[in-house]
Amino acid sequence: MKTLKIDHIGIAVKDVEERLKLYRDLLGLKVDHVEELPERGLRVHFISIGESRFELLEEISEDSEIHSFLEKRGEGFHHIALRVENIEAFIEKAKQLGIKPLSDEPKPGAHGSKVVFLHPKTTGGLLIELVEGGEE
Ligand code: ZN
């Protein structure tokens, strides 16, 4: 088990083209990957910034993972993702420590990665995503 780096910062958006005015047009960052994750109801845009990335999350169906978030809180900071080795061991250890994974098994993430989220009520208010694998 090893935690390697901040992989990305997830940001919920309603209109990705509108938000690209900030990230692409003003900040001059490059969108280097766009992917649909139908089982999670999401389309994601990855934008590199140095060694890390922003992940713009947009919903493509009403049962998306960000639907209630957008309804309740609107657009904005959604989660921070940490790249790890041996994600299954992290899930087990989290449970032992009373930190609640949102699923018992990793789910498919972008780039063919495996991901699991940790419940913010058990992390001090942060939605934390653990990521393993997939292209960097
Ligand atoms: Zn993410």
mmCIF file of C-alpha atoms and ligand atoms in Angstrom:
data_model
loop_
_atom_site.group_PDB
_atom_site.id
_atom_site.type_symbol
_atom_site.label_atom_id
_atom_site.label_comp_id
_atom_site.label_asym_id
_atom_site.label_seq_id
_atom_site.Cartn_x
_atom_site.Cartn_y
_atom_site.Cartn_z
ATOM 1 C CA MET A 1 0.000 0.000 0.000
ATOM 2 C CA LYS A 2 1.401 3.329 -1.028
ATOM 3 C CA THR A 3 -0.043 6.809 -1.614
ATOM 4 C CA LEU A 4 1.829 8.438 -4.491
ATOM 5 C CA LYS A 5 0.466 11.893 -5.295
ATOM 6 C CA ILE A 6 -2.533 14.145 -5.818
ATOM 7 C CA ASP A 7 -3.810 12.682 -9.064
ATOM 8 C CA HIS A 8 -6.487 15.261 -9.778
ATOM 9 C CA ILE A 9 -9.015 17.696 -8.374
ATOM 10 C CA GLY A 10 -12.606 16.955 -9.375
ATOM 11 C CA ILE A 11 -14.883 19.898 -10.160
ATOM 12 C CA ALA A 12 -18.597 19.533 -10.903
ATOM 13 C CA VAL A 13 -19.752 21.658 -13.844
ATOM 14 C CA LYS A 14 -23.085 22.214 -15.582
ATOM 15 C CA ASP A 15 -21.804 23.551 -18.906
ATOM 16 C CA VAL A 16 -18.300 22.442 -19.746
ATOM 17 C CA GLU A 17 -17.896 24.865 -22.669
ATOM 18 C CA GLU A 18 -18.689 27.762 -20.354
ATOM 19 C CA ARG A 19 -16.076 26.584 -17.830
ATOM 20 C CA LEU A 20 -13.424 25.995 -20.493
ATOM 21 C CA LYS A 21 -13.364 29.788 -20.869
ATOM 22 C CA LEU A 22 -11.562 29.761 -17.520
ATOM 23 C CA TYR A 23 -9.344 26.685 -17.714
ATOM 24 C CA ARG A 24 -8.474 26.722 -21.422
ATOM 25 C CA ASP A 25 -8.988 30.248 -22.679
ATOM 26 C CA LEU A 26 -7.843 32.288 -19.666
ATOM 27 C CA LEU A 27 -5.418 29.947 -17.873
ATOM 28 C CA GLY A 28 -4.067 28.484 -21.128
ATOM 29 C CA LEU A 29 -4.324 24.867 -19.932
ATOM 30 C CA LYS A 30 -4.897 22.010 -22.327
ATOM 31 C CA VAL A 31 -7.742 19.478 -22.303
ATOM 32 C CA ASP A 32 -5.860 16.248 -22.866
ATOM 33 C CA HIS A 33 -8.530 13.626 -22.359
ATOM 34 C CA VAL A 34 -12.313 13.448 -22.671
ATOM 35 C CA GLU A 35 -14.178 10.296 -21.714
ATOM 36 C CA GLU A 36 -17.731 9.133 -21.036
ATOM 37 C CA LEU A 37 -18.335 6.887 -18.024
ATOM 38 C CA PRO A 38 -21.912 5.738 -18.685
ATOM 39 C CA GLU A 39 -22.112 3.445 -15.634
ATOM 40 C CA ARG A 40 -21.470 6.536 -13.490
ATOM 41 C CA GLY A 41 -23.590 8.910 -15.607
ATOM 42 C CA LEU A 42 -20.603 11.159 -16.298
ATOM 43 C CA ARG A 43 -18.532 12.761 -19.005
ATOM 44 C CA VAL A 44 -15.108 13.892 -17.783
ATOM 45 C CA HIS A 45 -12.613 16.382 -19.207
ATOM 46 C CA PHE A 46 -9.060 16.064 -17.879
ATOM 47 C CA ILE A 47 -6.927 19.214 -17.947
ATOM 48 C CA SER A 48 -3.233 18.919 -17.084
ATOM 49 C CA ILE A 49 -1.635 21.398 -14.725
ATOM 50 C CA GLY A 50 1.992 20.517 -13.966
ATOM 51 C CA GLU A 51 2.133 17.059 -12.423
ATOM 52 C CA SER A 52 -1.554 17.100 -11.532
ATOM 53 C CA ARG A 53 -4.859 17.595 -13.327
ATOM 54 C CA PHE A 54 -8.290 19.080 -13.044
ATOM 55 C CA GLU A 55 -11.186 16.744 -13.796
ATOM 56 C CA LEU A 56 -14.322 18.564 -14.949
ATOM 57 C CA LEU A 57 -17.329 16.348 -14.198
ATOM 58 C CA GLU A 58 -20.461 16.790 -16.262
ATOM 59 C CA GLU A 59 -23.568 14.657 -15.952
ATOM 60 C CA ILE A 60 -24.955 12.801 -18.951
ATOM 61 C CA SER A 61 -27.882 11.179 -17.116
ATOM 62 C CA GLU A 62 -30.088 12.061 -14.166
ATOM 63 C CA ASP A 63 -28.826 9.157 -12.076
ATOM 64 C CA SER A 64 -25.251 10.431 -12.319
ATOM 65 C CA GLU A 65 -22.932 10.423 -9.332
ATOM 66 C CA ILE A 66 -23.023 14.223 -9.207
ATOM 67 C CA HIS A 67 -26.762 14.739 -9.700
ATOM 68 C CA SER A 68 -27.717 15.412 -6.075
ATOM 69 C CA PHE A 69 -24.504 17.383 -5.533
ATOM 70 C CA LEU A 70 -25.392 19.739 -8.404
ATOM 71 C CA GLU A 71 -28.990 20.032 -7.174
ATOM 72 C CA LYS A 72 -27.998 20.828 -3.603
ATOM 73 C CA ARG A 73 -24.782 22.756 -3.973
ATOM 74 C CA GLY A 74 -24.445 23.763 -7.597
ATOM 75 C CA GLU A 75 -21.159 23.769 -9.461
ATOM 76 C CA GLY A 76 -17.801 23.739 -7.750
ATOM 77 C CA PHE A 77 -15.177 21.718 -5.901
ATOM 78 C CA HIS A 78 -16.316 18.098 -5.724
ATOM 79 C CA HIS A 79 -13.437 15.798 -4.740
ATOM 80 C CA ILE A 80 -9.702 15.346 -4.450
ATOM 81 C CA ALA A 81 -8.168 12.207 -5.950
ATOM 82 C CA LEU A 82 -5.079 10.467 -4.601
ATOM 83 C CA ARG A 83 -3.128 7.957 -6.661
ATOM 84 C CA VAL A 84 -2.456 4.768 -4.706
ATOM 85 C CA GLU A 85 -1.017 1.293 -5.109
ATOM 86 C CA ASN A 86 -3.179 -1.650 -4.019
ATOM 87 C CA ILE A 87 -6.579 0.042 -3.845
ATOM 88 C CA GLU A 88 -8.290 -3.113 -2.512
ATOM 89 C CA ALA A 89 -6.037 -3.065 0.571
ATOM 90 C CA PHE A 90 -6.944 0.599 1.124
ATOM 91 C CA ILE A 91 -10.649 -0.305 1.077
ATOM 92 C CA GLU A 92 -10.115 -2.975 3.743
ATOM 93 C CA LYS A 93 -7.931 -0.760 5.926
ATOM 94 C CA ALA A 94 -10.366 2.167 5.659
ATOM 95 C CA LYS A 95 -13.151 -0.054 7.001
ATOM 96 C CA GLN A 96 -10.966 -1.150 9.936
ATOM 97 C CA LEU A 97 -10.322 2.520 10.733
ATOM 98 C CA GLY A 98 -13.994 3.492 10.565
ATOM 99 C CA ILE A 99 -13.542 5.437 7.326
ATOM 100 C CA LYS A 100 -16.380 4.502 5.005
ATOM 101 C CA PRO A 101 -15.727 3.548 1.364
ATOM 102 C CA LEU A 102 -18.771 4.271 -0.851
ATOM 103 C CA SER A 103 -18.373 0.851 -2.470
ATOM 104 C CA ASP A 104 -16.905 -2.463 -1.338
ATOM 105 C CA GLU A 105 -15.171 -2.976 -4.672
ATOM 106 C CA PRO A 106 -13.353 -0.426 -6.842
ATOM 107 C CA LYS A 107 -15.401 1.036 -9.706
ATOM 108 C CA PRO A 108 -14.246 1.763 -13.256
ATOM 109 C CA GLY A 109 -12.651 5.202 -13.591
ATOM 110 C CA ALA A 110 -11.288 7.179 -16.521
ATOM 111 C CA HIS A 111 -8.390 5.753 -18.569
ATOM 112 C CA GLY A 112 -9.320 2.224 -17.429
ATOM 113 C CA SER A 113 -8.395 2.997 -13.827
ATOM 114 C CA LYS A 114 -10.011 1.603 -10.671
ATOM 115 C CA VAL A 115 -11.480 4.097 -8.203
ATOM 116 C CA VAL A 116 -13.205 4.203 -4.834
ATOM 117 C CA PHE A 117 -14.607 7.188 -2.941
ATOM 118 C CA LEU A 118 -14.450 7.712 0.835
ATOM 119 C CA HIS A 119 -17.520 9.172 2.532
ATOM 120 C CA PRO A 120 -16.959 12.826 3.542
ATOM 121 C CA LYS A 121 -18.714 12.269 6.878
ATOM 122 C CA THR A 122 -15.831 9.955 7.808
ATOM 123 C CA THR A 123 -12.952 12.061 6.402
ATOM 124 C CA GLY A 124 -13.575 15.478 7.940
ATOM 125 C CA GLY A 125 -15.702 16.837 5.142
ATOM 126 C CA LEU A 126 -13.645 15.949 2.071
ATOM 127 C CA LEU A 127 -14.859 13.599 -0.622
ATOM 128 C CA ILE A 128 -11.667 11.660 -1.335
ATOM 129 C CA GLU A 129 -11.232 9.432 -4.376
ATOM 130 C CA LEU A 130 -8.521 6.777 -4.430
ATOM 131 C CA VAL A 131 -7.286 5.901 -7.939
ATOM 132 C CA GLU A 132 -5.150 3.033 -9.154
ATOM 133 C CA GLY A 133 -3.984 2.190 -12.653
ATOM 134 C CA GLY A 134 -4.975 3.664 -15.974
ATOM 135 C CA GLU A 135 -2.594 5.742 -18.015
ATOM 136 C CA GLU A 136 -1.008 8.559 -16.050
HETATM 137 ZN ZN ZN B 1 -12.030 12.020 -9.993
#
